[in-house]
Amino acid sequence: MILGIGSDLCDIRRIERSLERFGDRFTHRVFTEGERAKSDARAARAPSYARRFAAKEACAKALGTGLSLGVFWRDMEVVNLPGGRPTLRLSGGALARLSEMTPPGHEARVHVSLTDDPPLAQAFVVIEAVPCGTFRD
């Protein structure tokens, strides 16, 4: 069953300006160490940060909280599964909210789709609950 859906569209130029103006103050406030390492290693640095920014916004919408009620930027980390598919690793307030919204006897799965076509980056997040022990692809 679907527990939450979120989407976000982010202007890469806005992220680029934030990187130029605020530098580490911006990246350390919003992104985890792993996200910073991944984005800073890319030639297209701003689009990488913009995709992750959009994913965090979309996740906060899917959780139904936005960036409030104890959910903070770094509580949502974009990570890649071994095959390269993106997903989100939640912690802190985001993980607590996910636990609250997951019915007993179910486990939550977070599906993420990221793309960019400059000047825009886009993310979709779907949070699904499946019965515990269901095969995972």
Short mmCIF file of C-alpha atoms in Angstrom, two decimals:
data_model
loop_
_atom_site.label_atom_id
_atom_site.label_comp_id
_atom_site.label_asym_id
_atom_site.label_seq_id
_atom_site.Cartn_x
_atom_site.Cartn_y
_atom_site.Cartn_z
CA MET A 1 0.00 0.00 0.00
CA ILE A 2 1.16 3.53 -0.72
CA LEU A 3 1.83 5.54 2.44
CA GLY A 4 3.07 8.75 0.83
CA ILE A 5 4.00 10.37 -2.46
CA GLY A 6 6.11 13.48 -2.93
CA SER A 7 7.63 15.34 -5.85
CA ASP A 8 9.84 18.37 -6.20
CA LEU A 9 11.26 20.47 -9.00
CA CYS A 10 14.45 22.40 -8.24
CA ASP A 11 16.19 25.11 -10.26
CA ILE A 12 19.83 24.05 -10.57
CA ARG A 13 20.86 27.71 -10.93
CA ARG A 14 19.46 28.41 -7.46
CA ILE A 15 21.59 25.64 -5.97
CA GLU A 16 24.60 26.89 -7.93
CA ARG A 17 24.12 30.38 -6.44
CA SER A 18 23.83 28.89 -2.94
CA LEU A 19 27.04 26.92 -3.47
CA GLU A 20 28.84 30.07 -4.64
CA ARG A 21 27.44 32.36 -1.96
CA PHE A 22 27.40 30.10 1.11
CA GLY A 23 29.76 27.21 0.22
CA ASP A 24 30.32 24.76 3.06
CA ARG A 25 27.79 26.53 5.27
CA PHE A 26 25.07 25.52 2.80
CA THR A 27 26.31 22.02 2.02
CA HIS A 28 26.98 21.11 5.66
CA ARG A 29 23.54 22.35 6.73
CA VAL A 30 21.58 20.42 4.09
CA PHE A 31 23.64 17.40 2.99
CA THR A 32 25.24 14.46 4.76
CA GLU A 33 28.95 13.71 4.53
CA GLY A 34 28.27 10.92 2.01
CA GLU A 35 26.16 13.19 -0.20
CA ARG A 36 28.81 15.90 -0.12
CA ALA A 37 31.55 13.43 -1.08
CA LYS A 38 29.50 12.06 -3.97
CA SER A 39 28.44 15.49 -5.31
CA ASP A 40 31.83 17.15 -4.84
CA ALA A 41 33.48 14.35 -6.86
CA ARG A 42 31.31 15.08 -9.89
CA ALA A 43 32.18 17.45 -12.71
CA ALA A 44 28.52 18.55 -12.74
CA ARG A 45 28.50 19.45 -9.05
CA ALA A 46 25.47 21.76 -8.91
CA PRO A 47 23.09 19.37 -10.73
CA SER A 48 24.15 16.56 -8.38
CA TYR A 49 23.38 18.70 -5.33
CA ALA A 50 20.11 19.89 -6.94
CA ARG A 51 18.88 16.31 -7.51
CA ARG A 52 19.59 15.46 -3.90
CA PHE A 53 17.95 18.67 -2.68
CA ALA A 54 14.82 17.84 -4.72
CA ALA A 55 14.80 14.29 -3.29
CA LYS A 56 14.87 15.62 0.27
CA GLU A 57 11.99 18.01 -0.45
CA ALA A 58 10.00 15.22 -2.13
CA CYS A 59 10.67 12.87 0.80
CA ALA A 60 9.53 15.46 3.35
CA LYS A 61 6.29 15.80 1.35
CA ALA A 62 5.84 12.01 1.18
CA LEU A 63 6.32 11.84 4.96
CA GLY A 64 3.54 14.42 5.30
CA THR A 65 5.61 16.73 7.49
CA GLY A 66 7.59 18.96 5.20
CA LEU A 67 10.73 20.17 6.91
CA SER A 68 9.08 20.53 10.29
CA LEU A 69 7.84 18.39 13.18
CA GLY A 70 11.37 17.19 13.91
CA VAL A 71 12.30 16.32 10.30
CA PHE A 72 15.57 17.96 9.25
CA TRP A 73 17.53 18.07 6.01
CA ARG A 74 20.24 15.63 7.05
CA ASP A 75 17.66 13.13 8.35
CA MET A 76 17.16 12.17 4.69
CA GLU A 77 20.21 10.91 2.81
CA VAL A 78 20.21 9.98 -0.87
CA VAL A 79 22.19 6.76 -1.27
CA ASN A 80 22.59 4.31 -4.11
CA LEU A 81 21.84 0.61 -3.92
CA PRO A 82 24.54 -1.76 -5.21
CA GLY A 83 23.07 -1.66 -8.74
CA GLY A 84 23.13 2.15 -8.70
CA ARG A 85 19.42 2.75 -8.08
CA PRO A 86 18.85 5.72 -5.74
CA THR A 87 16.95 5.43 -2.51
CA LEU A 88 16.79 7.36 0.76
CA ARG A 89 18.30 6.38 4.09
CA LEU A 90 16.27 8.00 6.86
CA SER A 91 17.39 8.80 10.39
CA GLY A 92 16.33 11.01 13.29
CA GLY A 93 12.93 12.66 12.95
CA ALA A 94 12.39 11.37 9.40
CA LEU A 95 12.88 7.77 10.52
CA ALA A 96 10.59 8.34 13.52
CA ARG A 97 7.87 9.72 11.23
CA LEU A 98 8.31 6.79 8.83
CA SER A 99 7.91 4.37 11.75
CA GLU A 100 4.75 6.17 12.90
CA MET A 101 3.12 5.94 9.48
CA THR A 102 4.02 2.28 8.82
CA PRO A 103 1.21 -0.10 9.85
CA PRO A 104 1.99 -2.97 12.24
CA GLY A 105 3.16 -6.11 10.45
CA HIS A 106 4.50 -4.06 7.52
CA GLU A 107 7.85 -2.62 6.53
CA ALA A 108 8.36 0.61 4.64
CA ARG A 109 10.16 0.83 1.32
CA VAL A 110 11.22 4.14 -0.16
CA HIS A 111 11.32 4.44 -3.95
CA VAL A 112 13.15 7.39 -5.53
CA SER A 113 13.41 8.66 -9.08
CA LEU A 114 15.87 11.47 -9.87
CA THR A 115 16.49 13.35 -13.10
CA ASP A 116 17.75 16.65 -14.38
CA ASP A 117 17.43 18.58 -17.59
CA PRO A 118 19.20 21.88 -16.93
CA PRO A 119 18.18 24.23 -15.61
CA LEU A 120 15.85 21.91 -13.66
CA ALA A 121 16.29 18.88 -11.42
CA GLN A 122 13.36 16.72 -10.39
CA ALA A 123 12.67 14.01 -7.83
CA PHE A 124 9.77 11.70 -7.07
CA VAL A 125 9.50 9.74 -3.83
CA VAL A 126 6.98 6.99 -3.12
CA ILE A 127 6.80 5.40 0.32
CA GLU A 128 5.25 1.95 0.24
CA ALA A 129 4.29 -0.44 3.04
CA VAL A 130 4.62 -4.16 2.33
CA PRO A 131 3.91 -7.08 4.66
CA CYS A 132 6.99 -8.08 6.67
CA GLY A 133 9.05 -10.77 4.98
CA THR A 134 7.89 -9.88 1.47
CA PHE A 135 10.51 -10.54 -1.22
CA ARG A 136 12.69 -7.52 -1.85
CA ASP A 137 14.02 -6.87 -5.36
#
